[in-house]
Amino acid sequence: MAYYLFRSLALLLFWAAPAVVESTNNVKQIAVIGAGAAGSSAAYHLRRFANESNIIINVTVFEKTSRIGGRTLTVNVYDDPIEPIELGASIFVDVNYILSNATRDFKLTVVDPGAEEGGLLGIWDGESFVYTQDSNSWDWVNLVRLFWKYGTAPYYTHKLVQGTVATFLKLYKEPFFPFRSLSTRAFQLDLVKITGMTGRQFLAANNLDGPFSHDIVQASTRVNYASNLEFIHGLGAMVAMAPEGAKAIEGGNWQIFANMVKASGADVHLNSPVTGISLNADQKYTITTAQELGHGEPKEAKPYPVAFDDVIIATPFQFANISTDKNLIQHPIDVIPYATLHVTLFASPYKFSPAFFNLPPASDVPVSILTTLGADEEAQPGKSGAGKAGFYSVTLQRIVMNPRTHNPEYVYKIFSPEAVTPDFLSGLLGVEVPESFTREEDSAADDSVVNPVSWFHTTLFHPYPQKYPRVTFQDPILGDGLYYTSGIESFISTMETSALMGMNVARLIIDDYAGVTRVEDEEVASMPAMPKYVDDEQDVLAQQQQKTAEQYGRPIEDINEL
Ligand SMILES: *[C@@H]1O[C@H](CO)[C@@H](O)[C@H](O)[C@H]1NC(C)=O
Ligand SMILES: *[C@@H]1O[C@H](CO)[C@@H](O)[C@H](O)[C@H]1NC(C)=O
Ligand SMILES: *[C@@H]1O[C@H](CO)[C@@H](O)[C@H](O)[C@H]1NC(C)=O
Ligand SMILES: *[C@@H]1O[C@H](CO)[C@@H](O)[C@H](O)[C@H]1NC(C)=O
């Protein structure tokens, strides 16, 4: 009885005067808003850096959805949890050091996406296939094969990509890491020269504006960033061409971020949209958050009872609907145009119809189809950018067993600017797809009925900004103790780069607590920048011919006859 009374009293007191946790001790309170790649990485690296510097921190993560991972998410084929498939960010690569290290440190299992399926990969321009090759991996840029059609352009492009990636990787290490201004670093590393022009202009500046760029590089910018070469900056085009060592986490890449958050030891609040940030009289931040009750009804937004020393906004601000006190954000956050992408996943026993691709009946149609513009087609921005092809890509993801028919089926993914229609799928598969995509339940009960589409899932989202040329980027510091990670997305938008910005902000915060000062910007400015890309053409030709000859086991003269 006494105990009960005491508890009620305590509860009463709590509601009457919310006990705000003030860091009068030396515990630093940090709020992270958003548990996607950037927020998870920020929480994790805050913990790591604080550990190293013996700083005591307490991290609180607010996430508006019910899960960790943000745009990195899976859905389940046939709604069966044993068949998860990536909806958003499907791969990462070897040079993604943060994701690769996390994969190792959390002992996650890596798979080579698309490795087992085989079949042809083709690039379709809306009328014909401009290029096809055997595809057995996402690591599809097969230099030897490409040499046949495009000569040395693939080699030089590859070098250009490697040079650009090497420059970008300087952002991971002192003196370029950490950075208070991304614009300054982009300038110091000469990367603004690449972000300041279109992919097409950058390739042209390197004498690479021929058919290889039009067909292959553009297919990459379309599948990765829903953009033609004229409407993406040079850096975006280079990143789209850097798929070496493509990998994915078995069961879903989101697990990297879930593990990061767990290892951070943060207090995590899911279903907790942040609605406001304000500064209190002690110059600490108050976060207002509404917790959803699960019936779609948001709870009334209330101030969270912790006064925060630092706040990291780790979600695109323009979609977050967070109100802030006037003057809180000293460097206003730009609204940037995001791409609108329809992602359609579906399972079908059918391969693609030769007729749809203007091929003779019974032709071997590629199972993974990327697209480019027609030869005389003018590039358009945004939604019209898909052009005659009408979609950016249709790719075989996996072969799975249909649990009802026990027959193997293909799982495909479509990226398109408009919603996929049953008509489109009927043409693509060469079989009538019903209005509802999948058939009604009663026929589903009959095992002998073959559904052209046995399962489908469609989502509309804003996966990344439209990367138009630009030379300044939203910096990570918005005000004293207030940080923002999404500015990096118009520079490069990948899981890794968002994680890099999270790590960067974590470093800045812990440096401030620890009183660490780093190399001044003037010194950094005098460091060497971009490497020279193009070396002697004759050497390259000779090397490439040598490689080709080795691959085919015969002298180059014979090969040229093929
Ligand atoms: C931080 O230090 C604690 C205590 O030594 C340790 O258990 C934890 O794994 C460390 N966390 C990270 C992310 O390094
Ligand atoms: C850490 O933060 C949590 C949740 O935000 C809070 O409940 C707790 O009191 C804080 N702990 C310390 C030691 O400040
Ligand atoms: C990844 O791990 C390696 C080896 O432990 C380390 O040298 C490197 O700094 C790590 N990189 C990042 C970005 O964490
Ligand atoms: C944005 O927040 C305000 C106040 O919290 C709310 O009234 C409004 O409905 C929200 N808008 C959206 C689009 O969520």
Coordinates of C-alpha atoms and ligand atoms in Angstrom, one line a residue:
M1 CA 0.0 0.0 0.0
A2 CA 2.7 2.5 1.0
Y3 CA 4.7 1.5 -2.0
Y4 CA 1.7 2.1 -4.3
L5 CA 1.1 5.5 -2.8
F6 CA 4.7 6.4 -3.1
R7 CA 4.7 5.5 -6.8
S8 CA 1.6 7.4 -7.5
L9 CA 3.0 10.4 -5.8
A10 CA 6.2 10.2 -7.8
L11 CA 4.2 9.9 -11.0
L12 CA 2.2 12.9 -10.0
L13 CA 5.2 14.9 -9.3
F14 CA 6.8 13.9 -12.5
W15 CA 3.9 15.1 -14.6
A16 CA 3.5 18.3 -12.5
A17 CA 7.2 19.3 -13.1
P18 CA 8.9 17.2 -15.7
A19 CA 12.3 16.3 -14.4
V20 CA 14.6 17.7 -17.1
V21 CA 17.9 15.9 -17.1
E22 CA 20.5 18.6 -17.0
S23 CA 24.1 17.8 -17.6
T24 CA 25.4 19.4 -14.5
N25 CA 27.7 16.4 -14.3
N26 CA 30.1 15.8 -17.1
V27 CA 27.7 13.7 -19.2
K28 CA 27.2 15.2 -22.6
Q29 CA 23.7 14.7 -24.0
I30 CA 23.3 14.3 -27.7
A31 CA 20.1 13.9 -29.7
V32 CA 20.1 12.3 -33.1
I33 CA 17.0 12.8 -35.3
G34 CA 16.6 10.0 -37.8
A35 CA 18.0 6.5 -37.7
G36 CA 18.9 6.1 -41.4
A37 CA 22.5 5.6 -42.7
A38 CA 23.6 9.0 -41.4
G39 CA 22.0 9.0 -38.0
S40 CA 23.0 5.4 -37.2
S41 CA 26.5 6.1 -38.2
A42 CA 26.6 9.3 -36.2
A43 CA 25.3 7.5 -33.1
Y44 CA 27.9 4.7 -33.5
H45 CA 30.8 6.9 -34.2
L46 CA 29.9 9.2 -31.3
R47 CA 30.2 6.2 -29.1
R48 CA 33.5 5.0 -30.6
F49 CA 35.2 8.4 -30.5
A50 CA 33.9 9.2 -27.0
N51 CA 35.3 5.8 -25.9
E52 CA 38.7 6.7 -27.4
S53 CA 38.8 10.1 -25.7
N54 CA 37.2 9.0 -22.4
I55 CA 34.3 11.4 -22.8
I56 CA 31.1 10.4 -21.2
I57 CA 28.1 10.8 -23.6
N58 CA 24.5 9.8 -23.6
V59 CA 23.0 9.5 -27.0
T60 CA 19.2 9.6 -27.7
V61 CA 17.9 8.6 -31.1
F62 CA 14.5 9.7 -32.4
E63 CA 13.1 7.9 -35.4
K64 CA 9.7 8.7 -36.9
T65 CA 9.1 5.3 -38.4
S66 CA 9.0 1.9 -36.7
R67 CA 12.3 0.8 -38.0
I68 CA 16.0 1.6 -38.3
G69 CA 17.7 2.0 -41.7
G70 CA 15.7 4.9 -43.4
R71 CA 15.8 4.5 -47.1
T72 CA 17.7 1.2 -46.7
L73 CA 14.9 -1.2 -46.4
T74 CA 13.7 -4.6 -47.5
V75 CA 10.3 -6.1 -48.4
N76 CA 9.5 -9.7 -48.4
V77 CA 8.9 -11.6 -51.6
Y78 CA 5.5 -13.5 -51.4
D79 CA 5.3 -11.6 -48.0
D80 CA 7.5 -14.4 -46.7
P81 CA 10.2 -13.1 -44.2
I82 CA 12.6 -15.7 -45.5
E83 CA 12.8 -13.9 -48.8
P84 CA 13.7 -10.3 -48.0
I85 CA 14.7 -8.2 -51.0
E86 CA 16.2 -4.7 -51.0
L87 CA 13.7 -1.9 -52.0
G88 CA 16.1 0.9 -51.9
A89 CA 19.9 0.9 -51.6
S90 CA 20.7 -2.5 -52.8
I91 CA 24.5 -2.7 -53.0
F92 CA 27.7 -1.2 -51.6
V93 CA 31.2 -1.6 -52.8
D94 CA 34.7 -2.3 -51.5
V95 CA 35.8 1.4 -51.2
N96 CA 32.8 2.0 -49.0
Y97 CA 35.0 1.7 -45.9
I98 CA 32.5 2.5 -43.3
L99 CA 30.0 -0.1 -44.5
S100 CA 32.7 -2.6 -45.2
N101 CA 34.3 -2.2 -41.8
A102 CA 30.9 -2.4 -40.1
T103 CA 30.1 -5.6 -42.0
R104 CA 33.4 -7.1 -40.7
D105 CA 33.0 -5.8 -37.1
F106 CA 29.4 -6.9 -36.8
K107 CA 30.2 -10.2 -38.5
L108 CA 27.4 -9.8 -41.0
T109 CA 27.2 -12.2 -44.0
V110 CA 28.0 -10.7 -47.4
V111 CA 26.5 -11.9 -50.6
D112 CA 27.4 -11.0 -54.2
P113 CA 24.1 -9.6 -55.5
G114 CA 22.9 -11.3 -58.7
A115 CA 25.8 -13.7 -58.8
E116 CA 23.8 -16.9 -59.2
E117 CA 21.3 -15.9 -61.7
G118 CA 23.3 -15.6 -64.9
G119 CA 21.5 -14.6 -68.1
L120 CA 22.2 -11.7 -70.4
L121 CA 22.5 -8.1 -69.4
G122 CA 21.4 -5.6 -72.0
I123 CA 21.2 -1.9 -72.6
W124 CA 18.0 -0.9 -74.3
D125 CA 17.4 2.4 -76.1
G126 CA 13.7 2.1 -76.6
E127 CA 14.1 0.4 -80.0
S128 CA 17.0 -2.0 -79.8
F129 CA 19.7 -3.3 -77.6
V130 CA 22.8 -1.2 -78.0
Y131 CA 24.9 -3.6 -75.9
T132 CA 24.5 -7.0 -74.4
Q133 CA 26.8 -9.2 -72.3
D134 CA 26.7 -12.2 -70.1
S135 CA 25.8 -10.9 -66.7
N136 CA 26.8 -12.8 -63.6
S137 CA 27.1 -10.0 -61.2
W138 CA 26.4 -6.4 -60.4
D139 CA 30.0 -6.0 -61.1
W140 CA 29.0 -5.8 -64.7
V141 CA 31.5 -3.5 -66.2
N142 CA 33.5 -6.0 -68.1
L143 CA 36.3 -4.1 -69.6
V144 CA 37.4 -6.9 -71.9
R145 CA 34.0 -7.4 -73.3
L146 CA 33.4 -3.7 -73.7
F147 CA 36.6 -3.3 -75.6
W148 CA 35.1 -5.0 -78.5
K149 CA 32.5 -2.4 -79.0
Y150 CA 33.9 0.7 -77.6
G151 CA 37.7 0.5 -78.0
T152 CA 39.7 2.3 -75.3
A153 CA 36.9 4.5 -73.9
P154 CA 35.9 2.0 -71.2
Y155 CA 39.5 1.8 -70.1
Y156 CA 39.9 5.6 -69.8
T157 CA 36.5 6.0 -68.2
H158 CA 37.5 3.4 -65.6
K159 CA 40.7 5.3 -64.9
L160 CA 38.7 8.5 -64.6
V161 CA 36.4 6.9 -62.1
Q162 CA 39.3 5.5 -60.1
G163 CA 41.0 8.8 -60.0
T164 CA 37.9 10.6 -58.9
V165 CA 37.1 7.9 -56.3
A166 CA 40.7 8.2 -55.0
T167 CA 40.3 11.9 -54.6
F168 CA 37.0 11.5 -52.8
L169 CA 38.5 9.0 -50.4
K170 CA 40.8 11.7 -49.1
L171 CA 37.7 13.0 -47.2
Y172 CA 38.2 10.0 -44.8
K173 CA 41.6 10.9 -43.5
E174 CA 43.3 13.8 -41.9
P175 CA 43.9 16.5 -42.9
F176 CA 40.7 16.4 -44.9
F177 CA 38.7 14.6 -42.2
P178 CA 36.9 15.8 -40.3
F179 CA 35.3 18.8 -42.2
R180 CA 33.3 21.7 -40.9
S181 CA 32.5 22.7 -44.5
L182 CA 31.9 20.3 -47.3
S183 CA 32.0 23.1 -49.8
T184 CA 35.5 24.0 -48.7
R185 CA 36.7 20.5 -48.9
A186 CA 35.1 20.0 -52.3
F187 CA 37.0 23.1 -53.4
Q188 CA 40.3 22.1 -51.9
L189 CA 40.1 18.7 -53.5
D190 CA 39.2 20.2 -56.8
L191 CA 36.0 18.2 -56.8
V192 CA 34.0 21.3 -57.5
K193 CA 35.4 21.2 -61.0
I194 CA 33.6 17.9 -61.5
T195 CA 30.4 18.8 -59.6
G196 CA 30.2 22.1 -61.4
M197 CA 29.7 20.5 -64.8
T198 CA 27.3 17.9 -66.1
G199 CA 28.4 14.3 -66.5
R200 CA 28.4 14.8 -70.2
Q201 CA 30.6 17.9 -70.0
F202 CA 33.0 16.2 -67.7
L203 CA 33.4 13.2 -69.9
A204 CA 33.8 15.5 -72.9
A205 CA 36.5 17.4 -71.1
N206 CA 38.3 14.1 -70.9
N207 CA 37.6 13.2 -74.6
L208 CA 35.1 10.6 -73.5
D209 CA 31.9 11.8 -75.0
G210 CA 31.4 9.0 -77.5
P211 CA 29.1 6.0 -77.7
F212 CA 30.5 4.4 -74.5
S213 CA 29.3 7.4 -72.5
H214 CA 26.0 7.5 -74.3
D215 CA 25.3 3.8 -73.9
I216 CA 27.0 2.6 -70.8
V217 CA 27.8 5.5 -68.5
Q218 CA 24.3 6.9 -69.1
A219 CA 22.7 3.5 -68.4
S220 CA 24.6 3.7 -65.0
T221 CA 23.5 7.2 -64.2
R222 CA 19.9 6.2 -65.1
V223 CA 19.8 3.1 -63.0
N224 CA 21.6 4.6 -60.0
Y225 CA 20.3 8.2 -60.1
A226 CA 17.3 8.3 -62.5
S227 CA 19.2 10.9 -64.6
N228 CA 20.6 11.3 -68.0
L229 CA 24.2 12.5 -68.4
E230 CA 23.0 16.1 -69.1
F231 CA 21.2 16.3 -65.8
I232 CA 23.6 14.9 -63.3
H233 CA 26.9 16.4 -62.3
G234 CA 30.2 14.8 -63.2
L235 CA 30.8 13.4 -59.7
G236 CA 27.5 11.7 -59.7
A237 CA 28.3 10.2 -63.1
M238 CA 31.6 8.9 -61.8
V239 CA 30.1 7.4 -58.7
A240 CA 27.4 5.7 -60.8
M241 CA 30.2 4.0 -62.7
A242 CA 32.0 2.7 -59.6
P243 CA 30.4 -0.7 -58.9
E244 CA 33.6 -2.7 -58.3
G245 CA 33.3 -5.3 -55.6
A246 CA 29.5 -4.9 -55.3
K247 CA 28.1 -6.6 -52.3
A248 CA 25.1 -6.7 -50.1
I249 CA 24.2 -8.0 -46.6
E250 CA 22.3 -11.3 -46.6
G251 CA 18.9 -10.5 -45.3
G252 CA 19.1 -6.8 -45.9
N253 CA 21.6 -3.9 -45.7
W254 CA 19.6 -2.2 -43.0
Q255 CA 21.2 -4.6 -40.6
I256 CA 24.4 -2.6 -40.8
F257 CA 22.5 0.4 -39.4
A258 CA 20.6 -1.6 -36.8
N259 CA 23.9 -3.0 -35.5
M260 CA 25.4 0.5 -35.4
V261 CA 22.6 1.8 -33.3
K262 CA 22.8 -1.1 -31.0
A263 CA 26.6 -0.8 -30.6
S264 CA 26.1 3.0 -29.9
G265 CA 24.3 2.1 -26.7
A266 CA 21.8 4.9 -27.6
D267 CA 18.4 5.3 -26.1
V268 CA 16.2 4.6 -29.1
H269 CA 12.7 6.0 -29.6
L270 CA 11.0 4.5 -32.7
N271 CA 7.6 5.9 -34.0
S272 CA 8.8 9.2 -32.5
P273 CA 8.7 12.1 -35.0
V274 CA 10.4 15.2 -33.9
T275 CA 8.2 18.2 -34.4
G276 CA 10.3 21.0 -32.9
I277 CA 13.8 22.0 -31.7
S278 CA 14.2 25.0 -29.4
L279 CA 17.0 26.5 -27.3
N280 CA 16.4 26.9 -23.6
A281 CA 17.7 29.6 -21.3
D282 CA 20.8 27.5 -20.5
Q283 CA 21.7 27.4 -24.2
K284 CA 20.7 23.7 -24.4
Y285 CA 18.3 22.2 -26.8
T286 CA 14.8 21.0 -26.1
I287 CA 13.3 18.4 -28.6
T288 CA 9.6 18.2 -29.0
T289 CA 8.4 14.7 -30.1
A290 CA 5.1 13.0 -30.7
Q291 CA 5.0 9.3 -30.2
E292 CA 2.5 7.5 -32.3
L293 CA 0.2 5.2 -30.4
G294 CA 0.1 2.7 -33.3
H295 CA -3.4 3.5 -34.5
G296 CA -2.2 6.2 -36.8
E297 CA -3.2 8.7 -34.2
P298 CA -0.1 10.7 -33.2
K299 CA 0.2 11.4 -29.5
E300 CA 0.3 15.0 -28.5
A301 CA 3.8 16.4 -29.1
K302 CA 5.7 17.0 -25.8
P303 CA 9.1 18.3 -24.9
Y304 CA 11.4 15.4 -24.2
P305 CA 12.7 15.6 -20.7
V306 CA 16.4 15.9 -21.5
A307 CA 18.3 19.1 -22.2
F308 CA 20.7 18.3 -25.1
D309 CA 24.1 19.8 -25.6
D310 CA 24.1 18.9 -29.3
V311 CA 21.5 17.9 -31.8
I312 CA 22.2 16.1 -35.1
I313 CA 19.4 16.4 -37.8
A314 CA 20.0 13.3 -39.8
T315 CA 17.1 13.3 -42.2
P316 CA 16.4 15.6 -45.2
F317 CA 15.0 18.7 -43.5
Q318 CA 12.6 19.6 -46.2
F319 CA 10.6 16.4 -45.6
A320 CA 10.9 16.4 -41.8
N321 CA 8.4 19.0 -40.8
I322 CA 10.4 20.2 -37.8
S323 CA 9.8 23.6 -36.5
T324 CA 12.6 25.5 -35.0
D325 CA 12.9 28.7 -32.9
K326 CA 13.6 31.8 -35.0
N327 CA 17.4 32.2 -35.5
L328 CA 18.2 28.8 -34.2
I329 CA 19.4 27.7 -37.6
Q330 CA 22.1 30.3 -38.4
H331 CA 22.8 28.8 -41.8
P332 CA 19.4 28.1 -43.4
I333 CA 18.9 24.7 -45.0
D334 CA 18.4 24.8 -48.8
V335 CA 15.5 22.9 -50.3
I336 CA 17.0 20.7 -52.9
P337 CA 15.1 18.9 -55.7
Y338 CA 14.7 15.2 -55.0
A339 CA 14.1 12.6 -57.7
T340 CA 10.7 10.8 -57.6
L341 CA 11.1 7.2 -58.3
H342 CA 8.7 4.3 -58.6
V343 CA 10.2 1.0 -57.5
T344 CA 8.2 -2.0 -58.5
L345 CA 9.2 -5.5 -57.4
F346 CA 7.3 -8.5 -58.7
A347 CA 7.6 -12.3 -59.1
S348 CA 6.8 -14.1 -62.3
P349 CA 7.4 -17.4 -63.9
Y350 CA 7.9 -15.6 -67.2
K351 CA 10.9 -14.2 -68.9
F352 CA 10.7 -11.1 -71.0
S353 CA 8.9 -11.2 -74.3
P354 CA 11.2 -10.9 -77.4
A355 CA 8.4 -9.0 -79.2
F356 CA 8.4 -6.3 -76.6
F357 CA 12.1 -5.6 -77.4
N358 CA 11.6 -6.0 -81.2
L359 CA 13.5 -9.2 -81.2
P360 CA 12.7 -12.3 -83.4
P361 CA 10.5 -14.9 -81.6
A362 CA 12.4 -17.3 -79.3
S363 CA 15.4 -14.9 -79.0
D364 CA 17.3 -15.0 -75.8
V365 CA 16.2 -11.7 -74.2
P366 CA 18.4 -10.2 -71.5
V367 CA 17.1 -10.7 -68.0
S368 CA 18.6 -7.5 -66.7
I369 CA 17.9 -4.5 -68.8
L370 CA 19.3 -1.1 -68.3
T371 CA 18.3 1.7 -70.6
T372 CA 19.7 4.7 -72.4
L373 CA 18.3 7.3 -74.8
G374 CA 17.7 6.6 -78.5
A375 CA 20.5 7.7 -80.8
D376 CA 18.7 11.0 -81.8
E377 CA 16.7 11.4 -78.6
E378 CA 17.2 14.6 -76.7
A379 CA 17.9 14.2 -73.0
Q380 CA 15.1 15.5 -70.7
P381 CA 15.3 16.2 -67.0
G382 CA 13.2 14.7 -64.3
K383 CA 10.2 12.6 -65.1
S384 CA 10.5 12.9 -68.8
G385 CA 14.1 11.7 -68.6
A386 CA 13.3 8.0 -69.1
G387 CA 12.6 8.9 -72.8
K388 CA 11.4 6.3 -75.3
A389 CA 12.4 3.4 -73.2
G390 CA 9.9 4.6 -70.5
F391 CA 11.8 3.1 -67.6
Y392 CA 15.3 3.3 -66.2
S393 CA 15.8 -0.4 -65.6
V394 CA 14.2 -3.8 -65.3
T395 CA 16.5 -6.2 -63.6
L396 CA 16.4 -9.8 -62.5
Q397 CA 17.0 -9.8 -58.8
R398 CA 16.7 -13.4 -57.8
I399 CA 15.2 -16.8 -58.6
V400 CA 12.8 -18.0 -55.8
M401 CA 10.5 -20.8 -55.2
N402 CA 6.8 -19.9 -55.4
P403 CA 5.5 -21.4 -52.1
R404 CA 2.1 -22.1 -53.7
T405 CA 3.1 -23.8 -57.0
H406 CA 6.6 -24.9 -55.8
N407 CA 7.9 -23.8 -59.2
P408 CA 10.9 -21.4 -59.5
E409 CA 10.0 -17.9 -60.4
Y410 CA 12.0 -14.7 -61.3
V411 CA 11.9 -11.7 -59.0
Y412 CA 12.3 -8.5 -61.0
K413 CA 12.8 -4.9 -60.0
I414 CA 11.7 -2.0 -62.1
F415 CA 12.9 1.6 -61.6
S416 CA 10.6 4.0 -63.5
P417 CA 9.5 7.7 -63.3
E418 CA 5.8 6.7 -63.6
A419 CA 3.8 3.9 -61.9
V420 CA 4.1 0.6 -63.8
T421 CA 0.8 -0.4 -65.4
P422 CA -0.7 -3.9 -66.1
D423 CA -0.5 -3.0 -69.8
F424 CA 3.2 -2.4 -69.6
L425 CA 3.8 -5.7 -67.7
S426 CA 1.6 -7.5 -70.2
G427 CA 3.8 -6.3 -73.0
L428 CA 7.0 -6.9 -71.1
L429 CA 6.1 -10.5 -70.3
G430 CA 4.1 -11.2 -73.4
V431 CA 1.1 -12.5 -71.4
E432 CA -2.1 -10.9 -70.2
V433 CA -1.5 -9.4 -66.7
P434 CA -4.8 -8.7 -64.9
E435 CA -5.8 -5.2 -63.9
S436 CA -5.1 -6.1 -60.3
F437 CA -1.6 -7.4 -61.3
T438 CA -2.1 -10.6 -59.2
R439 CA -5.2 -12.8 -59.6
E440 CA -8.1 -12.9 -57.1
E441 CA -7.9 -15.2 -54.1
D442 CA -10.3 -17.9 -55.5
S443 CA -8.0 -18.7 -58.5
A444 CA -5.0 -18.6 -56.2
A445 CA -6.5 -21.6 -54.4
D446 CA -6.1 -23.6 -57.6
D447 CA -2.5 -24.7 -57.8
S448 CA -2.8 -25.4 -61.6
V449 CA -3.4 -21.7 -62.3
V450 CA -0.3 -20.0 -63.4
N451 CA -0.3 -16.3 -62.4
P452 CA 1.8 -14.1 -64.8
V453 CA 2.5 -12.0 -61.7
S454 CA 2.3 -14.0 -58.5
W455 CA 3.4 -11.2 -56.2
F456 CA 4.1 -7.5 -56.5
H457 CA 5.1 -4.6 -54.4
T458 CA 5.3 -1.0 -55.5
T459 CA 6.6 2.1 -53.8
L460 CA 7.0 5.7 -54.7
F461 CA 9.9 7.4 -53.0
H462 CA 12.4 10.2 -53.0
P463 CA 15.6 8.1 -52.9
Y464 CA 18.2 10.8 -53.7
P465 CA 18.4 14.4 -54.9
Q466 CA 18.5 15.2 -58.6
K467 CA 22.2 15.9 -58.8
Y468 CA 22.3 19.0 -61.0
P469 CA 25.7 20.7 -61.3
R470 CA 26.6 22.8 -58.3
V471 CA 29.7 24.1 -56.5
T472 CA 28.5 24.6 -52.9
F473 CA 26.9 22.2 -50.6
Q474 CA 24.9 22.5 -47.4
D475 CA 27.5 22.5 -44.6
P476 CA 27.1 20.2 -41.6
I477 CA 27.1 22.9 -39.0
L478 CA 23.8 24.8 -38.8
G479 CA 24.5 26.7 -35.5
D480 CA 26.3 26.2 -32.2
G481 CA 25.8 22.5 -31.3
L482 CA 23.4 22.0 -34.2
Y483 CA 24.4 19.7 -37.0
Y484 CA 22.9 18.5 -40.3
T485 CA 24.0 15.5 -42.4
S486 CA 21.8 15.5 -45.5
G487 CA 23.8 18.3 -47.3
I488 CA 26.1 15.7 -48.6
E489 CA 23.3 14.1 -50.6
S490 CA 23.6 16.7 -53.5
F491 CA 27.3 16.0 -53.5
I492 CA 27.1 12.2 -53.6
S493 CA 24.1 10.2 -52.4
T494 CA 24.9 6.7 -51.3
M495 CA 24.5 4.8 -48.0
E496 CA 28.2 5.2 -47.5
T497 CA 28.4 9.0 -48.0
S498 CA 25.5 9.5 -45.6
A499 CA 27.4 7.3 -43.1
L500 CA 30.5 9.4 -43.8
M501 CA 28.7 12.5 -42.9
G502 CA 27.4 10.9 -39.8
M503 CA 30.9 9.9 -38.8
N504 CA 32.2 13.4 -39.7
V505 CA 29.6 15.1 -37.4
A506 CA 30.4 12.7 -34.6
R507 CA 34.1 13.5 -34.9
L508 CA 33.4 17.3 -34.8
I509 CA 31.3 16.9 -31.7
I510 CA 33.7 14.8 -29.8
D511 CA 36.6 17.0 -30.9
D512 CA 34.8 20.0 -29.4
Y513 CA 34.2 18.1 -26.1
A514 CA 37.8 17.0 -26.0
G515 CA 39.2 20.4 -27.0
V516 CA 41.0 18.9 -30.0
T517 CA 42.0 21.4 -32.7
R518 CA 43.0 20.3 -36.1
V519 CA 44.9 21.4 -39.2
E520 CA 43.7 24.8 -40.4
D521 CA 42.0 25.2 -43.7
E522 CA 44.8 27.3 -45.2
E523 CA 47.2 24.4 -44.6
V524 CA 44.8 21.9 -46.1
A525 CA 44.4 24.2 -49.1
S526 CA 48.1 23.7 -50.1
M527 CA 47.8 19.9 -50.3
P528 CA 48.0 18.2 -53.7
A529 CA 44.6 17.7 -55.3
M530 CA 43.4 15.7 -58.3
P531 CA 45.7 13.2 -60.0
K532 CA 46.4 13.3 -63.7
Y533 CA 43.9 10.9 -65.4
V534 CA 45.0 10.2 -68.9
D535 CA 48.3 8.6 -69.7
D536 CA 49.8 7.6 -72.9
E537 CA 47.2 6.3 -75.3
Q538 CA 49.5 3.8 -77.1
D539 CA 50.4 2.2 -73.8
V540 CA 46.8 1.7 -72.9
L541 CA 46.0 0.2 -76.3
A542 CA 48.8 -2.2 -76.0
Q543 CA 47.8 -3.2 -72.4
Q544 CA 44.2 -3.7 -73.4
Q545 CA 45.0 -5.8 -76.4
Q546 CA 47.3 -7.9 -74.3
K547 CA 44.6 -8.5 -71.7
T548 CA 42.1 -9.3 -74.4
A549 CA 44.5 -11.8 -76.0
E550 CA 45.1 -13.5 -72.6
Q551 CA 41.4 -13.7 -71.9
Y552 CA 40.7 -15.4 -75.3
G553 CA 43.9 -17.3 -75.4
R554 CA 44.8 -16.4 -78.9
P555 CA 46.7 -13.7 -80.7
I556 CA 45.1 -10.3 -81.1
E557 CA 44.9 -10.5 -85.0
D558 CA 42.6 -13.5 -84.7
I559 CA 40.5 -11.8 -82.1
N560 CA 39.9 -8.8 -84.3
E561 CA 38.3 -11.1 -86.9
L562 CA 35.7 -12.4 -84.4
Ligands
LIG1 C1 32.8 1.6 -25.9 O1 33.4 1.2 -24.7 C2 32.6 0.2 -24.0 C3 33.3 0.0 -22.6 O2 34.7 -0.2 -22.8 C4 32.6 -1.1 -24.8 O3 31.9 -2.1 -24.1 C5 31.9 -0.8 -26.1 O4 32.0 -1.9 -27.0 C6 32.6 0.4 -26.8 N1 31.8 0.8 -27.9 C7 32.2 1.0 -29.2 C8 31.2 1.3 -30.2 O5 33.4 1.1 -29.4
LIG2 C1 20.4 9.4 -21.0 O1 19.3 9.7 -21.9 C2 18.2 8.9 -21.5 C3 17.1 9.0 -22.6 O2 17.2 10.2 -23.3 C4 17.7 9.5 -20.2 O3 16.5 8.8 -19.8 C5 18.8 9.2 -19.1 O4 18.5 9.8 -17.9 C6 20.1 9.8 -19.6 N1 21.2 9.3 -18.7 C7 22.1 10.2 -18.2 C8 23.2 9.5 -17.4 O5 22.1 11.3 -18.4
LIG3 C1 38.4 0.4 -41.5 O1 39.2 -0.5 -40.8 C2 40.6 -0.4 -41.1 C3 41.3 -1.6 -40.5 O2 40.9 -1.7 -39.1 C4 41.0 1.0 -40.5 O3 42.4 1.1 -40.8 C5 40.3 2.1 -41.2 O4 40.6 3.3 -40.6 C6 38.8 1.8 -41.0 N1 38.1 2.8 -41.8 C7 37.0 3.4 -41.4 C8 36.4 4.5 -42.3 O5 36.4 3.1 -40.4
LIG4 C1 3.7 19.6 -40.0 O1 3.6 19.9 -38.6 C2 2.5 20.7 -38.2 C3 2.7 21.1 -36.7 O2 3.4 20.1 -36.0 C4 1.2 19.9 -38.5 O3 0.1 20.6 -38.1 C5 1.2 19.5 -39.9 O4 0.1 18.7 -40.2 C6 2.4 18.8 -40.4 N1 2.5 18.7 -41.8 C7 2.8 17.5 -42.4 C8 2.8 17.5 -43.9 O5 3.0 16.5 -41.8

